[in-house]
Short mmCIF file of C-alpha atoms in Angstrom, two decimals:
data_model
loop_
_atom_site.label_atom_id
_atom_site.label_comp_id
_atom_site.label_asym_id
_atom_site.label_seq_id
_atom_site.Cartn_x
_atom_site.Cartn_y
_atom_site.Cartn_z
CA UNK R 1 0.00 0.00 0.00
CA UNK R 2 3.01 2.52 0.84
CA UNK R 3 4.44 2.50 -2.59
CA UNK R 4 1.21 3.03 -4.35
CA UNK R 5 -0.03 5.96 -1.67
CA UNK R 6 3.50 7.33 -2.36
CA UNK R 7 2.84 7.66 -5.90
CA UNK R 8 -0.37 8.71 -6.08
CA UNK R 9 0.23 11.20 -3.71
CA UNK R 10 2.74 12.47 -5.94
CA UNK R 11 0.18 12.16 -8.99
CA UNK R 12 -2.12 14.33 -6.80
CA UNK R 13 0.13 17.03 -5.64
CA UNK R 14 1.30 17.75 -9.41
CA UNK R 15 -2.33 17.57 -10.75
CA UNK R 16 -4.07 19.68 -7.90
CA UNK R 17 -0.79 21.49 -7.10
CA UNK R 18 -1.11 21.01 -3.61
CA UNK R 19 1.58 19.60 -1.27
CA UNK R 20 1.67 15.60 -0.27
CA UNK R 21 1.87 16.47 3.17
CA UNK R 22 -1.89 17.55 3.08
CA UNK R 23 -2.97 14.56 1.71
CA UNK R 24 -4.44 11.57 3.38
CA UNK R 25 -5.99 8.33 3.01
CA UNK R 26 -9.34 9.81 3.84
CA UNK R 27 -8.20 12.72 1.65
CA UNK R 28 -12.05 13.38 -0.45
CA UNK R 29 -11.57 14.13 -4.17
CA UNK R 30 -13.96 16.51 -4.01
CA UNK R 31 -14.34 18.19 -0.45
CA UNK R 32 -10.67 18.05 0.27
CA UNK R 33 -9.18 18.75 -2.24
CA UNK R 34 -11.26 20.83 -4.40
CA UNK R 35 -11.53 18.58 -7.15
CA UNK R 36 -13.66 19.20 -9.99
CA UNK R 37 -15.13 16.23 -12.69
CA UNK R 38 -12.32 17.53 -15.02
CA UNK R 39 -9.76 17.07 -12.54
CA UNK R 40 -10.86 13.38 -11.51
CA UNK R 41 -11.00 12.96 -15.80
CA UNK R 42 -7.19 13.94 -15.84
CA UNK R 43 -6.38 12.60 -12.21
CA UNK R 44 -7.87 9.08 -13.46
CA UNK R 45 -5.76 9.42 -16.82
CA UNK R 46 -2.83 9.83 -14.63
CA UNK R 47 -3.46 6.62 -12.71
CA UNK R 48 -4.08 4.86 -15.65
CA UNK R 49 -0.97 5.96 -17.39
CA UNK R 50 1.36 5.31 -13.68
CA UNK R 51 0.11 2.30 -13.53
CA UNK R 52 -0.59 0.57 -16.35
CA UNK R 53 -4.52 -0.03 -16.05
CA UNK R 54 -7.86 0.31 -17.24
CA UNK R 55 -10.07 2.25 -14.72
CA UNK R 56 -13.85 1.26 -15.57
CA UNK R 57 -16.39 4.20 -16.10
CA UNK R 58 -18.53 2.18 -13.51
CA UNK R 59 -16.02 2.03 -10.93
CA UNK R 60 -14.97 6.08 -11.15
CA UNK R 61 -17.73 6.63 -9.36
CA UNK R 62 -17.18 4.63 -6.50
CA UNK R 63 -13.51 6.39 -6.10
CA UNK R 64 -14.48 9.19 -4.01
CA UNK R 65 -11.16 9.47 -1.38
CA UNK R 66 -7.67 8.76 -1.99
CA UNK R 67 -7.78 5.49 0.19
CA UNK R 68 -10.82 4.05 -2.47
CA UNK R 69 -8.31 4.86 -5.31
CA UNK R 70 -5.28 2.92 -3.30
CA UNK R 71 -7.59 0.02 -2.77
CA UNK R 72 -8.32 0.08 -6.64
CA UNK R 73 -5.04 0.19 -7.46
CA UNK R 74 -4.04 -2.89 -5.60
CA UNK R 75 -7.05 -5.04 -6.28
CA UNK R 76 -6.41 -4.42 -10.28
CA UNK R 77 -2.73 -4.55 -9.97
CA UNK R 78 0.24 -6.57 -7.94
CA UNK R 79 1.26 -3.38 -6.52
CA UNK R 80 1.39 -2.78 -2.27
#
């Protein structure tokens, strides 16, 4: 889980410019860090492109924190 927080955190930071230090597990897309739908569209791009995968429309929905997008990370991938 640390290596894929790590990156995504670093994914995050660059995308929203803010700093990884302010993000969390429980870190919401949307409340926390001021996300907006075209933000999660390039944010989910960026995951895709880190780490190799195939995010389903259905299942962009359900990531709402950055702990849900860990957690989909590692069940699609071998990644911890």
């Amino acid at each position: 889980m640390f290596m894929v927080l790590e990156k995504l955190k670093k994914i995050i930071s660059e995308q929203f410019d803010i700093d990884e230090e302010n993000i969390t597990m429980d870190s919401s897309f949307q409340d926390d860090l001021n996300a907006d739908s075209l933000d999660l569209v390039e944010l989910i791009m960026a995951i895709e492109d880190e780490f190799d995968l195939e995010v389903d429309d259905d299942e962009v929905d359900k990531i709402k924190t950055v702990g849900d997008a860990v957690e989909y990370i590692q069940k699609t991938t071998d990644l911890e």
